[in-house]
Amino acid sequence: MRNPSFVLAALLACCDSVYAAPEPAALPTVAAVDLQRYAGAWYEIALLPNRFQKQCVADTQARYRLDGERVEVINRCRTAKGEVDRTAGHAKVVEGSANAKLRVTFFWPFYGNYWVLDLDSDYQHVLIGEPSRKYAWVLSRTPQMDEAVLQKLLDRAGELGFDRAAFQRTPQTQPLD
């Protein structure tokens, strides 16, 4: 079931990208992403807090599935009441980005940036962000991540101009799968 406040918050976040001031300094992405390998479940390990995920207190997960020229996106999380919140959308690849830049929508026609900033060669952990540097996530294929790997990704986020100290951990206490 789609939570109306989650959809509204996602819409507002997308609007930030549409009506934001000019983009800050360039934000480099990885050279290329194999979307077949990227598809599947990812667990949120850390994030820059944002208003469209404020209802999520634990067990946040994203699932990606190729759907023709688009990527189906399903986000789920556990709320403070123990309920599972779910929202679905899709992403499209930004032309010329070798799949490292996507535009995601949960409420068409509004899209937000989803840029792959760091991705290990085995597709086990990833740093996602966007040019304003207001939104960022560290994701893992497993509910727990090695602390040294997490610190490396947070350091990378800091090098790219994100507020490293503002990242918050996402508890993965009862995975949804």
JSON list of C-alpha atoms in Angstrom, two decimals:
[
{"chain": "A", "resi": 1, "resn": "MET", "atom": "CA", "xyz": [0.00, 0.00, 0.00]},
{"chain": "A", "resi": 2, "resn": "ARG", "atom": "CA", "xyz": [1.37, 3.40, -0.94]},
{"chain": "A", "resi": 3, "resn": "ASN", "atom": "CA", "xyz": [1.68, 5.77, 2.00]},
{"chain": "A", "resi": 4, "resn": "PRO", "atom": "CA", "xyz": [0.33, 9.21, 0.93]},
{"chain": "A", "resi": 5, "resn": "SER", "atom": "CA", "xyz": [2.80, 11.11, 3.13]},
{"chain": "A", "resi": 6, "resn": "PHE", "atom": "CA", "xyz": [5.69, 9.09, 1.69]},
{"chain": "A", "resi": 7, "resn": "VAL", "atom": "CA", "xyz": [4.54, 9.92, -1.85]},
{"chain": "A", "resi": 8, "resn": "LEU", "atom": "CA", "xyz": [4.11, 13.61, -1.03]},
{"chain": "A", "resi": 9, "resn": "ALA", "atom": "CA", "xyz": [7.53, 13.75, 0.59]},
{"chain": "A", "resi": 10, "resn": "ALA", "atom": "CA", "xyz": [9.09, 12.02, -2.43]},
{"chain": "A", "resi": 11, "resn": "LEU", "atom": "CA", "xyz": [7.33, 14.54, -4.68]},
{"chain": "A", "resi": 12, "resn": "LEU", "atom": "CA", "xyz": [8.75, 17.43, -2.67]},
{"chain": "A", "resi": 13, "resn": "ALA", "atom": "CA", "xyz": [12.22, 15.94, -2.80]},
{"chain": "A", "resi": 14, "resn": "CYS", "atom": "CA", "xyz": [11.97, 15.59, -6.57]},
{"chain": "A", "resi": 15, "resn": "CYS", "atom": "CA", "xyz": [10.82, 19.18, -6.82]},
{"chain": "A", "resi": 16, "resn": "ASP", "atom": "CA", "xyz": [13.99, 20.24, -5.01]},
{"chain": "A", "resi": 17, "resn": "SER", "atom": "CA", "xyz": [15.94, 18.81, -7.93]},
{"chain": "A", "resi": 18, "resn": "VAL", "atom": "CA", "xyz": [13.70, 20.49, -10.51]},
{"chain": "A", "resi": 19, "resn": "TYR", "atom": "CA", "xyz": [13.71, 23.99, -8.98]},
{"chain": "A", "resi": 20, "resn": "ALA", "atom": "CA", "xyz": [17.07, 23.97, -7.21]},
{"chain": "A", "resi": 21, "resn": "ALA", "atom": "CA", "xyz": [19.75, 26.60, -7.69]},
{"chain": "A", "resi": 22, "resn": "PRO", "atom": "CA", "xyz": [22.47, 25.86, -10.25]},
{"chain": "A", "resi": 23, "resn": "GLU", "atom": "CA", "xyz": [24.41, 22.68, -9.57]},
{"chain": "A", "resi": 24, "resn": "PRO", "atom": "CA", "xyz": [27.54, 22.98, -7.42]},
{"chain": "A", "resi": 25, "resn": "ALA", "atom": "CA", "xyz": [30.97, 21.71, -8.46]},
{"chain": "A", "resi": 26, "resn": "ALA", "atom": "CA", "xyz": [31.00, 18.66, -10.68]},
{"chain": "A", "resi": 27, "resn": "LEU", "atom": "CA", "xyz": [30.26, 15.36, -8.97]},
{"chain": "A", "resi": 28, "resn": "PRO", "atom": "CA", "xyz": [32.17, 12.42, -10.49]},
{"chain": "A", "resi": 29, "resn": "THR", "atom": "CA", "xyz": [30.46, 9.06, -10.83]},
{"chain": "A", "resi": 30, "resn": "VAL", "atom": "CA", "xyz": [31.87, 5.61, -11.44]},
{"chain": "A", "resi": 31, "resn": "ALA", "atom": "CA", "xyz": [32.85, 4.94, -15.05]},
{"chain": "A", "resi": 32, "resn": "ALA", "atom": "CA", "xyz": [30.02, 2.49, -15.77]},
{"chain": "A", "resi": 33, "resn": "VAL", "atom": "CA", "xyz": [27.36, 0.35, -14.08]},
{"chain": "A", "resi": 34, "resn": "ASP", "atom": "CA", "xyz": [26.17, -3.05, -15.28]},
{"chain": "A", "resi": 35, "resn": "LEU", "atom": "CA", "xyz": [22.46, -2.78, -14.48]},
{"chain": "A", "resi": 36, "resn": "GLN", "atom": "CA", "xyz": [22.00, -6.56, -14.68]},
{"chain": "A", "resi": 37, "resn": "ARG", "atom": "CA", "xyz": [24.54, -6.98, -11.87]},
{"chain": "A", "resi": 38, "resn": "TYR", "atom": "CA", "xyz": [23.15, -4.00, -9.97]},
{"chain": "A", "resi": 39, "resn": "ALA", "atom": "CA", "xyz": [19.59, -5.33, -9.96]},
{"chain": "A", "resi": 40, "resn": "GLY", "atom": "CA", "xyz": [18.29, -7.03, -6.85]},
{"chain": "A", "resi": 41, "resn": "ALA", "atom": "CA", "xyz": [18.07, -6.19, -3.15]},
{"chain": "A", "resi": 42, "resn": "TRP", "atom": "CA", "xyz": [20.16, -3.54, -1.41]},
{"chain": "A", "resi": 43, "resn": "TYR", "atom": "CA", "xyz": [20.06, -2.70, 2.30]},
{"chain": "A", "resi": 44, "resn": "GLU", "atom": "CA", "xyz": [20.46, 0.88, 3.48]},
{"chain": "A", "resi": 45, "resn": "ILE", "atom": "CA", "xyz": [23.40, 1.08, 5.89]},
{"chain": "A", "resi": 46, "resn": "ALA", "atom": "CA", "xyz": [23.65, 4.87, 6.24]},
{"chain": "A", "resi": 47, "resn": "LEU", "atom": "CA", "xyz": [22.08, 7.99, 4.77]},
{"chain": "A", "resi": 48, "resn": "LEU", "atom": "CA", "xyz": [21.96, 11.74, 4.90]},
{"chain": "A", "resi": 49, "resn": "PRO", "atom": "CA", "xyz": [18.62, 12.25, 6.66]},
{"chain": "A", "resi": 50, "resn": "ASN", "atom": "CA", "xyz": [15.85, 13.57, 4.42]},
{"chain": "A", "resi": 51, "resn": "ARG", "atom": "CA", "xyz": [12.20, 14.43, 4.82]},
{"chain": "A", "resi": 52, "resn": "PHE", "atom": "CA", "xyz": [10.89, 11.81, 2.41]},
{"chain": "A", "resi": 53, "resn": "GLN", "atom": "CA", "xyz": [12.27, 8.98, 4.58]},
{"chain": "A", "resi": 54, "resn": "LYS", "atom": "CA", "xyz": [11.43, 10.46, 7.98]},
{"chain": "A", "resi": 55, "resn": "GLN", "atom": "CA", "xyz": [8.87, 7.71, 8.68]},
{"chain": "A", "resi": 56, "resn": "CYS", "atom": "CA", "xyz": [11.57, 5.04, 8.27]},
{"chain": "A", "resi": 57, "resn": "VAL", "atom": "CA", "xyz": [13.21, 3.98, 11.54]},
{"chain": "A", "resi": 58, "resn": "ALA", "atom": "CA", "xyz": [14.80, 0.67, 10.53]},
{"chain": "A", "resi": 59, "resn": "ASP", "atom": "CA", "xyz": [15.19, -2.08, 7.95]},
{"chain": "A", "resi": 60, "resn": "THR", "atom": "CA", "xyz": [15.21, 0.19, 4.90]},
{"chain": "A", "resi": 61, "resn": "GLN", "atom": "CA", "xyz": [15.67, -1.74, 1.70]},
{"chain": "A", "resi": 62, "resn": "ALA", "atom": "CA", "xyz": [15.62, -0.98, -2.03]},
{"chain": "A", "resi": 63, "resn": "ARG", "atom": "CA", "xyz": [14.95, -3.53, -4.74]},
{"chain": "A", "resi": 64, "resn": "TYR", "atom": "CA", "xyz": [15.79, -2.87, -8.39]},
{"chain": "A", "resi": 65, "resn": "ARG", "atom": "CA", "xyz": [14.57, -4.87, -11.38]},
{"chain": "A", "resi": 66, "resn": "LEU", "atom": "CA", "xyz": [15.18, -4.23, -15.06]},
{"chain": "A", "resi": 67, "resn": "ASP", "atom": "CA", "xyz": [11.96, -3.53, -16.92]},
{"chain": "A", "resi": 68, "resn": "GLY", "atom": "CA", "xyz": [12.77, -2.93, -20.56]},
{"chain": "A", "resi": 69, "resn": "GLU", "atom": "CA", "xyz": [14.51, 0.44, -20.81]},
{"chain": "A", "resi": 70, "resn": "ARG", "atom": "CA", "xyz": [13.59, 1.35, -17.24]},
{"chain": "A", "resi": 71, "resn": "VAL", "atom": "CA", "xyz": [14.55, 0.11, -13.81]},
{"chain": "A", "resi": 72, "resn": "GLU", "atom": "CA", "xyz": [11.68, -0.74, -11.48]},
{"chain": "A", "resi": 73, "resn": "VAL", "atom": "CA", "xyz": [12.34, 0.60, -7.96]},
{"chain": "A", "resi": 74, "resn": "ILE", "atom": "CA", "xyz": [10.64, -0.65, -4.80]},
{"chain": "A", "resi": 75, "resn": "ASN", "atom": "CA", "xyz": [11.61, 0.95, -1.50]},
{"chain": "A", "resi": 76, "resn": "ARG", "atom": "CA", "xyz": [10.47, -0.48, 1.83]},
{"chain": "A", "resi": 77, "resn": "CYS", "atom": "CA", "xyz": [11.19, 0.31, 5.46]},
{"chain": "A", "resi": 78, "resn": "ARG", "atom": "CA", "xyz": [9.92, -0.30, 8.96]},
{"chain": "A", "resi": 79, "resn": "THR", "atom": "CA", "xyz": [8.08, 2.57, 10.69]},
{"chain": "A", "resi": 80, "resn": "ALA", "atom": "CA", "xyz": [8.05, 3.41, 14.40]},
{"chain": "A", "resi": 81, "resn": "LYS", "atom": "CA", "xyz": [4.76, 1.49, 14.69]},
{"chain": "A", "resi": 82, "resn": "GLY", "atom": "CA", "xyz": [6.43, -1.62, 13.27]},
{"chain": "A", "resi": 83, "resn": "GLU", "atom": "CA", "xyz": [4.54, -1.39, 9.98]},
{"chain": "A", "resi": 84, "resn": "VAL", "atom": "CA", "xyz": [6.22, -1.80, 6.61]},
{"chain": "A", "resi": 85, "resn": "ASP", "atom": "CA", "xyz": [6.06, 1.30, 4.43]},
{"chain": "A", "resi": 86, "resn": "ARG", "atom": "CA", "xyz": [6.38, 0.69, 0.69]},
{"chain": "A", "resi": 87, "resn": "THR", "atom": "CA", "xyz": [6.67, 2.92, -2.32]},
{"chain": "A", "resi": 88, "resn": "ALA", "atom": "CA", "xyz": [7.28, 2.00, -5.95]},
{"chain": "A", "resi": 89, "resn": "GLY", "atom": "CA", "xyz": [8.68, 3.97, -8.85]},
{"chain": "A", "resi": 90, "resn": "HIS", "atom": "CA", "xyz": [11.03, 3.63, -11.75]},
{"chain": "A", "resi": 91, "resn": "ALA", "atom": "CA", "xyz": [14.33, 5.00, -12.98]},
{"chain": "A", "resi": 92, "resn": "LYS", "atom": "CA", "xyz": [15.67, 5.82, -16.38]},
{"chain": "A", "resi": 93, "resn": "VAL", "atom": "CA", "xyz": [19.31, 6.04, -17.39]},
{"chain": "A", "resi": 94, "resn": "VAL", "atom": "CA", "xyz": [20.76, 9.46, -18.20]},
{"chain": "A", "resi": 95, "resn": "GLU", "atom": "CA", "xyz": [21.99, 9.26, -21.77]},
{"chain": "A", "resi": 96, "resn": "GLY", "atom": "CA", "xyz": [25.77, 9.14, -22.10]},
{"chain": "A", "resi": 97, "resn": "SER", "atom": "CA", "xyz": [26.36, 8.19, -18.44]},
{"chain": "A", "resi": 98, "resn": "ALA", "atom": "CA", "xyz": [27.16, 4.48, -19.00]},
{"chain": "A", "resi": 99, "resn": "ASN", "atom": "CA", "xyz": [24.34, 3.74, -16.51]},
{"chain": "A", "resi": 100, "resn": "ALA", "atom": "CA", "xyz": [26.11, 5.61, -13.67]},
{"chain": "A", "resi": 101, "resn": "LYS", "atom": "CA", "xyz": [23.46, 8.35, -13.58]},
{"chain": "A", "resi": 102, "resn": "LEU", "atom": "CA", "xyz": [19.78, 7.65, -13.28]},
{"chain": "A", "resi": 103, "resn": "ARG", "atom": "CA", "xyz": [16.68, 9.78, -12.89]},
{"chain": "A", "resi": 104, "resn": "VAL", "atom": "CA", "xyz": [14.19, 8.25, -10.44]},
{"chain": "A", "resi": 105, "resn": "THR", "atom": "CA", "xyz": [10.50, 9.02, -10.04]},
{"chain": "A", "resi": 106, "resn": "PHE", "atom": "CA", "xyz": [7.99, 7.90, -7.47]},
{"chain": "A", "resi": 107, "resn": "PHE", "atom": "CA", "xyz": [5.48, 10.48, -8.65]},
{"chain": "A", "resi": 108, "resn": "TRP", "atom": "CA", "xyz": [5.62, 11.21, -12.39]},
{"chain": "A", "resi": 109, "resn": "PRO", "atom": "CA", "xyz": [6.50, 13.67, -13.91]},
{"chain": "A", "resi": 110, "resn": "PHE", "atom": "CA", "xyz": [8.91, 14.64, -11.11]},
{"chain": "A", "resi": 111, "resn": "TYR", "atom": "CA", "xyz": [12.34, 13.02, -11.14]},
{"chain": "A", "resi": 112, "resn": "GLY", "atom": "CA", "xyz": [15.32, 13.07, -8.77]},
{"chain": "A", "resi": 113, "resn": "ASN", "atom": "CA", "xyz": [18.96, 12.30, -9.42]},
{"chain": "A", "resi": 114, "resn": "TYR", "atom": "CA", "xyz": [20.43, 8.92, -8.44]},
{"chain": "A", "resi": 115, "resn": "TRP", "atom": "CA", "xyz": [24.15, 8.89, -9.17]},
{"chain": "A", "resi": 116, "resn": "VAL", "atom": "CA", "xyz": [26.46, 5.95, -8.49]},
{"chain": "A", "resi": 117, "resn": "LEU", "atom": "CA", "xyz": [29.51, 7.55, -6.87]},
{"chain": "A", "resi": 118, "resn": "ASP", "atom": "CA", "xyz": [31.39, 4.49, -5.65]},
{"chain": "A", "resi": 119, "resn": "LEU", "atom": "CA", "xyz": [30.72, 0.82, -6.41]},
{"chain": "A", "resi": 120, "resn": "ASP", "atom": "CA", "xyz": [32.93, -2.12, -5.56]},
{"chain": "A", "resi": 121, "resn": "SER", "atom": "CA", "xyz": [33.86, -4.49, -8.38]},
{"chain": "A", "resi": 122, "resn": "ASP", "atom": "CA", "xyz": [31.76, -7.31, -6.89]},
{"chain": "A", "resi": 123, "resn": "TYR", "atom": "CA", "xyz": [28.63, -5.11, -6.64]},
{"chain": "A", "resi": 124, "resn": "GLN", "atom": "CA", "xyz": [28.38, -5.68, -2.89]},
{"chain": "A", "resi": 125, "resn": "HIS", "atom": "CA", "xyz": [28.34, -2.07, -1.64]},
{"chain": "A", "resi": 126, "resn": "VAL", "atom": "CA", "xyz": [27.67, 1.31, -3.19]},
{"chain": "A", "resi": 127, "resn": "LEU", "atom": "CA", "xyz": [27.65, 5.04, -2.45]},
{"chain": "A", "resi": 128, "resn": "ILE", "atom": "CA", "xyz": [24.75, 6.90, -4.06]},
{"chain": "A", "resi": 129, "resn": "GLY", "atom": "CA", "xyz": [24.32, 10.67, -4.16]},
{"chain": "A", "resi": 130, "resn": "GLU", "atom": "CA", "xyz": [23.23, 13.61, -6.25]},
{"chain": "A", "resi": 131, "resn": "PRO", "atom": "CA", "xyz": [24.78, 16.91, -7.38]},
{"chain": "A", "resi": 132, "resn": "SER", "atom": "CA", "xyz": [23.35, 19.21, -4.67]},
{"chain": "A", "resi": 133, "resn": "ARG", "atom": "CA", "xyz": [24.93, 16.88, -2.11]},
{"chain": "A", "resi": 134, "resn": "LYS", "atom": "CA", "xyz": [21.79, 17.06, 0.06]},
{"chain": "A", "resi": 135, "resn": "TYR", "atom": "CA", "xyz": [20.93, 13.39, -0.45]},
{"chain": "A", "resi": 136, "resn": "ALA", "atom": "CA", "xyz": [23.21, 10.36, -0.18]},
{"chain": "A", "resi": 137, "resn": "TRP", "atom": "CA", "xyz": [23.02, 6.70, 0.78]},
{"chain": "A", "resi": 138, "resn": "VAL", "atom": "CA", "xyz": [25.40, 3.84, 1.53]},
{"chain": "A", "resi": 139, "resn": "LEU", "atom": "CA", "xyz": [23.87, 0.54, 0.45]},
{"chain": "A", "resi": 140, "resn": "SER", "atom": "CA", "xyz": [24.99, -3.06, 0.87]},
{"chain": "A", "resi": 141, "resn": "ARG", "atom": "CA", "xyz": [23.85, -6.42, -0.48]},
{"chain": "A", "resi": 142, "resn": "THR", "atom": "CA", "xyz": [23.75, -7.66, 3.11]},
{"chain": "A", "resi": 143, "resn": "PRO", "atom": "CA", "xyz": [21.98, -6.15, 6.14]},
{"chain": "A", "resi": 144, "resn": "GLN", "atom": "CA", "xyz": [25.33, -5.59, 7.89]},
{"chain": "A", "resi": 145, "resn": "MET", "atom": "CA", "xyz": [28.47, -4.04, 6.45]},
{"chain": "A", "resi": 146, "resn": "ASP", "atom": "CA", "xyz": [32.07, -4.36, 7.54]},
{"chain": "A", "resi": 147, "resn": "GLU", "atom": "CA", "xyz": [32.90, -1.23, 9.54]},
{"chain": "A", "resi": 148, "resn": "ALA", "atom": "CA", "xyz": [36.12, -0.55, 7.60]},
{"chain": "A", "resi": 149, "resn": "VAL", "atom": "CA", "xyz": [34.20, -0.65, 4.29]},
{"chain": "A", "resi": 150, "resn": "LEU", "atom": "CA", "xyz": [31.55, 1.70, 5.67]},
{"chain": "A", "resi": 151, "resn": "GLN", "atom": "CA", "xyz": [34.17, 4.16, 6.90]},
{"chain": "A", "resi": 152, "resn": "LYS", "atom": "CA", "xyz": [35.87, 4.08, 3.49]},
{"chain": "A", "resi": 153, "resn": "LEU", "atom": "CA", "xyz": [32.59, 4.92, 1.75]},
{"chain": "A", "resi": 154, "resn": "LEU", "atom": "CA", "xyz": [31.83, 7.72, 4.23]},
{"chain": "A", "resi": 155, "resn": "ASP", "atom": "CA", "xyz": [35.35, 9.08, 3.68]},
{"chain": "A", "resi": 156, "resn": "ARG", "atom": "CA", "xyz": [34.69, 9.01, -0.07]},
{"chain": "A", "resi": 157, "resn": "ALA", "atom": "CA", "xyz": [31.45, 10.91, 0.46]},
{"chain": "A", "resi": 158, "resn": "GLY", "atom": "CA", "xyz": [33.37, 13.54, 2.43]},
{"chain": "A", "resi": 159, "resn": "GLU", "atom": "CA", "xyz": [35.97, 13.83, -0.34]},
{"chain": "A", "resi": 160, "resn": "LEU", "atom": "CA", "xyz": [33.12, 14.45, -2.81]},
{"chain": "A", "resi": 161, "resn": "GLY", "atom": "CA", "xyz": [31.74, 17.34, -0.74]},
{"chain": "A", "resi": 162, "resn": "PHE", "atom": "CA", "xyz": [29.00, 15.60, 1.25]},
{"chain": "A", "resi": 163, "resn": "ASP", "atom": "CA", "xyz": [28.71, 16.33, 4.98]},
{"chain": "A", "resi": 164, "resn": "ARG", "atom": "CA", "xyz": [30.31, 13.15, 6.26]},
{"chain": "A", "resi": 165, "resn": "ALA", "atom": "CA", "xyz": [29.41, 13.88, 9.88]},
{"chain": "A", "resi": 166, "resn": "ALA", "atom": "CA", "xyz": [25.70, 14.20, 9.00]},
{"chain": "A", "resi": 167, "resn": "PHE", "atom": "CA", "xyz": [25.35, 10.59, 7.82]},
{"chain": "A", "resi": 168, "resn": "GLN", "atom": "CA", "xyz": [23.20, 8.47, 10.10]},
{"chain": "A", "resi": 169, "resn": "ARG", "atom": "CA", "xyz": [23.24, 4.71, 10.43]},
{"chain": "A", "resi": 170, "resn": "THR", "atom": "CA", "xyz": [20.15, 2.75, 9.47]},
{"chain": "A", "resi": 171, "resn": "PRO", "atom": "CA", "xyz": [19.40, -0.10, 11.84]},
{"chain": "A", "resi": 172, "resn": "GLN", "atom": "CA", "xyz": [18.92, -3.42, 10.08]},
{"chain": "A", "resi": 173, "resn": "THR", "atom": "CA", "xyz": [17.30, -5.37, 12.89]},
{"chain": "A", "resi": 174, "resn": "GLN", "atom": "CA", "xyz": [14.65, -7.44, 11.14]},
{"chain": "A", "resi": 175, "resn": "PRO", "atom": "CA", "xyz": [15.26, -7.51, 7.37]},
{"chain": "A", "resi": 176, "resn": "LEU", "atom": "CA", "xyz": [12.11, -7.43, 5.28]},
{"chain": "A", "resi": 177, "resn": "ASP", "atom": "CA", "xyz": [13.09, -10.43, 3.13]}
]
